[in-house]
Amino acid sequence: QGEPHLSLYLVQSQKGKPRQLYVPKEWEGQVRLAVDNYRKLQELVEELSEMEWSSLEKQKAKGAKRS
């Protein structure tokens, strides 16, 4: 037997349902970079959200109004 044929698919959830897109071999590097950038962006958004949450909690504890 030969080596298994490996294919790359991009998978995304849309409206709660997964969808797939075949990624041609020549696009693999570009798609992997885009996925990595997307993950980094999500991490940054999560960090920003945590910072904002902490700020709101501190303001609430002081009884301050948010402008």
Short mmCIF file of C-alpha atoms in Angstrom, two decimals:
data_model
loop_
_atom_site.label_atom_id
_atom_site.label_comp_id
_atom_site.label_asym_id
_atom_site.label_seq_id
_atom_site.Cartn_x
_atom_site.Cartn_y
_atom_site.Cartn_z
CA GLN A 1 0.00 0.00 0.00
CA GLY A 2 1.06 3.54 -0.67
CA GLU A 3 1.02 6.52 1.62
CA PRO A 4 -2.39 7.86 2.63
CA HIS A 5 -3.70 10.77 0.59
CA LEU A 6 -3.98 13.73 2.96
CA SER A 7 -6.25 16.65 2.20
CA LEU A 8 -6.61 19.90 4.09
CA TYR A 9 -9.99 21.41 4.84
CA LEU A 10 -10.88 24.68 6.49
CA VAL A 11 -13.80 24.18 8.88
CA GLN A 12 -15.97 26.97 10.24
CA SER A 13 -19.18 27.05 12.22
CA GLN A 14 -21.86 29.26 10.73
CA LYS A 15 -25.23 29.65 12.43
CA GLY A 16 -24.33 26.66 14.61
CA LYS A 17 -23.59 24.36 11.69
CA PRO A 18 -20.12 23.36 10.52
CA ARG A 19 -19.08 23.98 6.95
CA GLN A 20 -15.94 22.83 5.17
CA LEU A 21 -13.83 24.19 2.36
CA TYR A 22 -11.19 22.12 0.58
CA VAL A 23 -7.81 23.88 0.65
CA PRO A 24 -5.60 23.20 -2.38
CA LYS A 25 -2.01 22.33 -1.48
CA GLU A 26 -0.71 25.59 -2.99
CA TRP A 27 -2.95 27.61 -0.61
CA GLU A 28 -1.95 25.70 2.53
CA GLY A 29 0.64 28.19 3.83
CA GLN A 30 -1.60 31.19 3.28
CA VAL A 31 -4.61 29.49 4.91
CA ARG A 32 -2.60 28.28 7.90
CA LEU A 33 -1.26 31.82 8.41
CA ALA A 34 -4.79 33.25 8.23
CA VAL A 35 -6.04 30.71 10.79
CA ASP A 36 -3.11 31.53 13.09
CA ASN A 37 -3.82 35.26 12.77
CA TYR A 38 -7.49 34.63 13.53
CA ARG A 39 -6.60 32.73 16.71
CA LYS A 40 -4.23 35.51 17.81
CA LEU A 41 -6.95 38.10 17.19
CA GLN A 42 -9.41 36.12 19.30
CA GLU A 43 -6.86 35.93 22.14
CA LEU A 44 -6.37 39.70 22.00
CA VAL A 45 -10.13 40.31 22.04
CA GLU A 46 -10.43 38.03 25.07
CA GLU A 47 -7.64 39.92 26.86
CA LEU A 48 -9.31 43.24 26.07
CA SER A 49 -12.63 41.92 27.32
CA GLU A 50 -11.03 40.81 30.60
CA MET A 51 -9.40 44.23 31.03
CA GLU A 52 -12.72 45.99 30.44
CA TRP A 53 -14.50 43.63 32.86
CA SER A 54 -11.92 44.38 35.57
CA SER A 55 -12.25 48.10 34.94
CA LEU A 56 -16.03 47.92 35.29
CA GLU A 57 -15.77 45.93 38.51
CA LYS A 58 -13.38 48.51 39.99
CA GLN A 59 -15.65 51.39 38.99
CA LYS A 60 -18.67 49.62 40.46
CA ALA A 61 -16.81 49.00 43.71
CA LYS A 62 -15.98 52.73 43.92
CA GLY A 63 -19.57 53.66 43.08
CA ALA A 64 -18.38 55.67 40.08
CA LYS A 65 -20.52 56.29 37.02
CA ARG A 66 -19.15 55.27 33.63
CA SER A 67 -18.96 58.08 31.08
#
